[in-house]
PDB file of C-alpha atoms in Angstrom:
ATOM      1  CA  MET A   1      -9.399  -4.481  20.585  1.00 52.00           C
ATOM      2  CA  ARG A   2      -6.410  -3.487  18.885  1.00 57.00           C
ATOM      3  CA  ASP A   3      -2.785  -5.198  19.591  1.00 63.00           C
ATOM      4  CA  ARG A   4      -0.873  -2.320  20.607  1.00 66.00           C
ATOM      5  CA  ASP A   5       2.687  -1.794  21.700  1.00 63.00           C
ATOM      6  CA  ASP A   6       4.721  -0.809  25.068  1.00 68.00           C
ATOM      7  CA  ALA A   7       4.312   2.959  23.848  1.00 70.00           C
ATOM      8  CA  GLY A   8       0.634   2.454  23.427  1.00 65.00           C
ATOM      9  CA  ARG A   9       0.597   2.803  19.737  1.00 62.00           C
ATOM     10  CA  ALA A  10      -1.723   0.624  17.798  1.00 58.00           C
ATOM     11  CA  ARG A  11       0.148  -2.231  16.519  1.00 62.00           C
ATOM     12  CA  GLN A  12      -0.907  -5.223  14.489  1.00 67.00           C
ATOM     13  CA  ALA A  13       0.068  -8.163  16.247  1.00 77.00           C
ATOM     14  CA  ARG A  14      -2.415 -11.007  14.960  1.00 86.00           C
ATOM     15  CA  PRO A  15      -0.771 -13.097  11.830  1.00 91.00           C
ATOM     16  CA  ARG A  16      -2.023 -12.327   8.335  1.00 93.00           C
ATOM     17  CA  ASP A  17      -2.429 -14.178   5.251  1.00 94.00           C
ATOM     18  CA  ALA A  18      -0.857 -13.215   2.122  1.00 92.00           C
ATOM     19  CA  LEU A  19      -3.576 -10.804   1.339  1.00 94.00           C
ATOM     20  CA  GLY A  20      -4.265  -9.207   4.572  1.00 92.00           C
ATOM     21  CA  ARG A  21      -6.819 -11.448   6.514  1.00 93.00           C
ATOM     22  CA  PRO A  22      -5.959 -11.582   9.935  1.00 92.00           C
ATOM     23  CA  LEU A  23      -5.688 -15.619  11.200  1.00 93.00           C
ATOM     24  CA  PRO A  24      -5.851 -16.848  14.563  1.00 92.00           C
ATOM     25  CA  TYR A  25      -3.629 -15.681  17.406  1.00 90.00           C
ATOM     26  CA  GLY A  26      -0.662 -18.595  16.845  1.00 90.00           C
ATOM     27  CA  ALA A  27      -1.057 -19.656  13.682  1.00 93.00           C
ATOM     28  CA  LYS A  28       1.695 -19.403  10.501  1.00 93.00           C
ATOM     29  CA  GLY A  29       0.585 -16.203   8.815  1.00 93.00           C
ATOM     30  CA  VAL A  30       3.401 -14.018   6.131  1.00 93.00           C
ATOM     31  CA  GLU A  31       6.291 -12.239   7.532  1.00 92.00           C
ATOM     32  CA  PRO A  32       4.883  -8.686   8.843  1.00 91.00           C
ATOM     33  CA  VAL A  33       6.172  -5.276   7.393  1.00 92.00           C
ATOM     34  CA  SER A  34       7.498  -2.391   9.657  1.00 87.00           C
ATOM     35  CA  GLU A  35       4.772   0.145  10.325  1.00 87.00           C
ATOM     36  CA  ASP A  36       7.994   2.508  10.479  1.00 93.00           C
ATOM     37  CA  PRO A  37       7.881   4.925   6.912  1.00 97.00           C
ATOM     38  CA  LEU A  38      11.377   4.017   4.896  1.00 97.00           C
ATOM     39  CA  PRO A  39      12.922   6.092   2.617  1.00 97.00           C
ATOM     40  CA  PRO A  40      11.229   6.950  -0.511  1.00 97.00           C
ATOM     41  CA  LEU A  41      13.505   4.724  -2.751  1.00 98.00           C
ATOM     42  CA  GLU A  42      13.545   1.655  -0.374  1.00 98.00           C
ATOM     43  CA  THR A  43       9.721   2.263  -0.223  1.00 98.00           C
ATOM     44  CA  ILE A  44       9.324   1.457  -3.854  1.00 98.00           C
ATOM     45  CA  ALA A  45      11.473  -0.945  -3.577  1.00 98.00           C
ATOM     46  CA  GLU A  46       9.858  -3.036  -0.981  1.00 98.00           C
ATOM     47  CA  ALA A  47       6.672  -2.411  -2.396  1.00 98.00           C
ATOM     48  CA  ARG A  48       7.667  -3.611  -5.751  1.00 97.00           C
ATOM     49  CA  ARG A  49       8.946  -6.996  -4.154  1.00 97.00           C
ATOM     50  CA  LEU A  50       6.377  -7.303  -2.240  1.00 97.00           C
ATOM     51  CA  LEU A  51       3.545  -7.067  -5.001  1.00 97.00           C
ATOM     52  CA  ASP A  52       6.148  -9.292  -6.852  1.00 96.00           C
ATOM     53  CA  GLU A  53       5.595 -12.200  -4.004  1.00 96.00           C
ATOM     54  CA  GLY A  54       1.917 -11.572  -4.227  1.00 95.00           C
ATOM     55  CA  ARG A  55       1.468  -9.947  -1.322  1.00 96.00           C
ATOM     56  CA  PRO A  56      -0.530  -6.365  -2.434  1.00 97.00           C
ATOM     57  CA  PHE A  57      -1.941  -5.703   1.390  1.00 96.00           C
ATOM     58  CA  SER A  58       1.613  -5.641   2.318  1.00 96.00           C
ATOM     59  CA  ALA A  59       2.669  -3.480  -0.441  1.00 98.00           C
ATOM     60  CA  HIS A  60       0.156  -0.993   0.814  1.00 97.00           C
ATOM     61  CA  GLU A  61       0.991  -0.735   4.402  1.00 96.00           C
ATOM     62  CA  VAL A  62       4.812  -0.064   2.906  1.00 98.00           C
ATOM     63  CA  LEU A  63       3.732   2.654   1.055  1.00 98.00           C
ATOM     64  CA  GLU A  64       0.717   3.903   3.419  1.00 97.00           C
ATOM     65  CA  ALA A  65       3.524   4.558   6.145  1.00 97.00           C
ATOM     66  CA  ARG A  66       5.326   6.284   3.632  1.00 98.00           C
ATOM     67  CA  TRP A  67       2.280   8.512   2.753  1.00 97.00           C
ATOM     68  CA  LYS A  68       1.109   9.403   6.127  1.00 96.00           C
ATOM     69  CA  ALA A  69       5.379  10.817   6.802  1.00 96.00           C
ATOM     70  CA  ALA A  70       5.879  12.071   3.308  1.00 96.00           C
ATOM     71  CA  PRO A  71       5.809  16.202   2.793  1.00 95.00           C
ATOM     72  CA  GLY A  72       2.140  17.615   2.230  1.00 95.00           C
ATOM     73  CA  ALA A  73       3.239  18.152  -1.332  1.00 96.00           C
ATOM     74  CA  GLU A  74       4.073  14.585  -2.410  1.00 97.00           C
ATOM     75  CA  ARG A  75       1.271  12.632  -0.264  1.00 96.00           C
ATOM     76  CA  ASP A  76      -1.181  11.973  -3.670  1.00 96.00           C
ATOM     77  CA  LEU A  77       1.518  10.238  -4.807  1.00 98.00           C
ATOM     78  CA  TRP A  78       1.684   7.651  -2.044  1.00 98.00           C
ATOM     79  CA  GLN A  79      -1.660   7.371  -1.066  1.00 98.00           C
ATOM     80  CA  GLY A  80      -2.291   6.978  -4.895  1.00 98.00           C
ATOM     81  CA  LEU A  81       0.102   4.022  -5.464  1.00 98.00           C
ATOM     82  CA  ALA A  82      -1.298   2.810  -1.610  1.00 98.00           C
ATOM     83  CA  GLN A  83      -4.950   2.831  -3.246  1.00 98.00           C
ATOM     84  CA  ILE A  84      -3.803   1.035  -6.539  1.00 98.00           C
ATOM     85  CA  CYS A  85      -2.097  -1.739  -4.228  1.00 98.00           C
ATOM     86  CA  VAL A  86      -5.204  -1.748  -1.765  1.00 97.00           C
ATOM     87  CA  GLY A  87      -7.241  -2.339  -5.119  1.00 98.00           C
ATOM     88  CA  LEU A  88      -5.260  -5.116  -5.994  1.00 97.00           C
ATOM     89  CA  THR A  89      -5.619  -6.543  -2.675  1.00 97.00           C
ATOM     90  CA  HIS A  90      -9.622  -6.836  -3.323  1.00 97.00           C
ATOM     91  CA  LEU A  91      -9.871  -7.919  -6.414  1.00 97.00           C
ATOM     92  CA  ALA A  92      -7.548 -10.625  -5.115  1.00 96.00           C
ATOM     93  CA  ARG A  93      -9.913 -11.514  -2.253  1.00 96.00           C
ATOM     94  CA  GLY A  94     -12.658 -11.411  -5.038  1.00 97.00           C
ATOM     95  CA  ASN A  95     -14.370  -8.538  -4.569  1.00 97.00           C
ATOM     96  CA  GLU A  96     -14.213  -7.114  -7.558  1.00 97.00           C
ATOM     97  CA  VAL A  97     -16.419  -3.656  -7.233  1.00 97.00           C
ATOM     98  CA  GLY A  98     -14.561  -2.593  -4.078  1.00 97.00           C
ATOM     99  CA  GLY A  99     -11.481  -3.792  -5.652  1.00 97.00           C
ATOM    100  CA  ARG A 100     -11.897  -1.462  -9.384  1.00 97.00           C
ATOM    101  CA  ARG A 101     -13.467   1.632  -6.722  1.00 97.00           C
ATOM    102  CA  LEU A 102      -9.924   1.503  -4.944  1.00 97.00           C
ATOM    103  CA  LEU A 103      -8.061   1.374  -8.418  1.00 98.00           C
ATOM    104  CA  GLN A 104      -9.635   4.056  -9.700  1.00 97.00           C
ATOM    105  CA  ARG A 105      -9.497   6.338  -6.915  1.00 97.00           C
ATOM    106  CA  GLY A 106      -5.873   5.325  -6.406  1.00 98.00           C
ATOM    107  CA  SER A 107      -5.107   5.828 -10.119  1.00 98.00           C
ATOM    108  CA  ASP A 108      -6.988   8.960 -10.292  1.00 98.00           C
ATOM    109  CA  ARG A 109      -4.488  10.348  -7.258  1.00 98.00           C
ATOM    110  CA  VAL A 110      -1.318   9.312  -8.994  1.00 98.00           C
ATOM    111  CA  GLU A 111      -2.492  10.758 -12.472  1.00 97.00           C
ATOM    112  CA  GLU A 112      -3.461  14.085 -11.141  1.00 97.00           C
ATOM    113  CA  TYR A 113       0.199  14.159  -9.259  1.00 98.00           C
ATOM    114  CA  GLY A 114       1.888  13.533 -12.528  1.00 97.00           C
ATOM    115  CA  ARG A 115       0.791  16.497 -13.960  1.00 96.00           C
ATOM    116  CA  GLY A 116       2.905  18.371 -11.425  1.00 95.00           C
ATOM    117  CA  SER A 117       6.280  18.767 -11.521  1.00 95.00           C
ATOM    118  CA  GLY A 118       6.908  16.632  -7.903  1.00 95.00           C
ATOM    119  CA  GLU A 119       9.537  13.816  -7.544  1.00 96.00           C
ATOM    120  CA  THR A 120       8.286  10.304  -8.750  1.00 97.00           C
ATOM    121  CA  TYR A 121      11.632   8.423  -7.582  1.00 97.00           C
ATOM    122  CA  GLY A 122      12.416   6.692 -11.049  1.00 96.00           C
ATOM    123  CA  LEU A 123       8.828   5.702 -11.722  1.00 97.00           C
ATOM    124  CA  ASP A 124       7.312   5.500 -14.634  1.00 97.00           C
ATOM    125  CA  LEU A 125       3.689   7.021 -13.931  1.00 97.00           C
ATOM    126  CA  THR A 126       2.568   6.828 -17.464  1.00 97.00           C
ATOM    127  CA  GLU A 127       3.116   2.316 -16.956  1.00 97.00           C
ATOM    128  CA  VAL A 128       2.043   2.801 -13.113  1.00 97.00           C
ATOM    129  CA  LEU A 129      -1.357   4.029 -14.612  1.00 97.00           C
ATOM    130  CA  ARG A 130      -1.414   1.432 -17.484  1.00 97.00           C
ATOM    131  CA  CYS A 131      -0.918  -1.370 -15.179  1.00 95.00           C
ATOM    132  CA  ALA A 132      -3.492  -0.262 -12.622  1.00 95.00           C
ATOM    133  CA  ARG A 133      -6.407   0.228 -15.253  1.00 93.00           C
ATOM    134  CA  ALA A 134      -5.303  -2.912 -16.871  1.00 93.00           C
ATOM    135  CA  SER A 135      -5.951  -4.980 -13.224  1.00 89.00           C
TER     136      SER A 135
END
């Protein structure tokens, strides 16, 4: 059964390790990230910080919150970035096949978004794609 907040919304109260794997209740896990969306530039900064700390699953959660709150025209950008981070998570967990598939899906989505004229919030999408495909 999933944990719920006072309003009945699903919330993750169980501690997790740096790669997002659930730990037993009461165990010491990494600091959870907010499930509320951050503004775009804050989302990027927080996702970068988490990636630098070796926490791609948490970066994925931050990006996923932004994706779900983003205007329709930006959803491919945020979803693609989230998929890249969860792909990195799978690779770090040893799931090579799943990780590669998610990296490809996310890269394809970001590449398609980059073909348009949508806002990139200072991201160099060519560099994002290069890094994702080199992982």
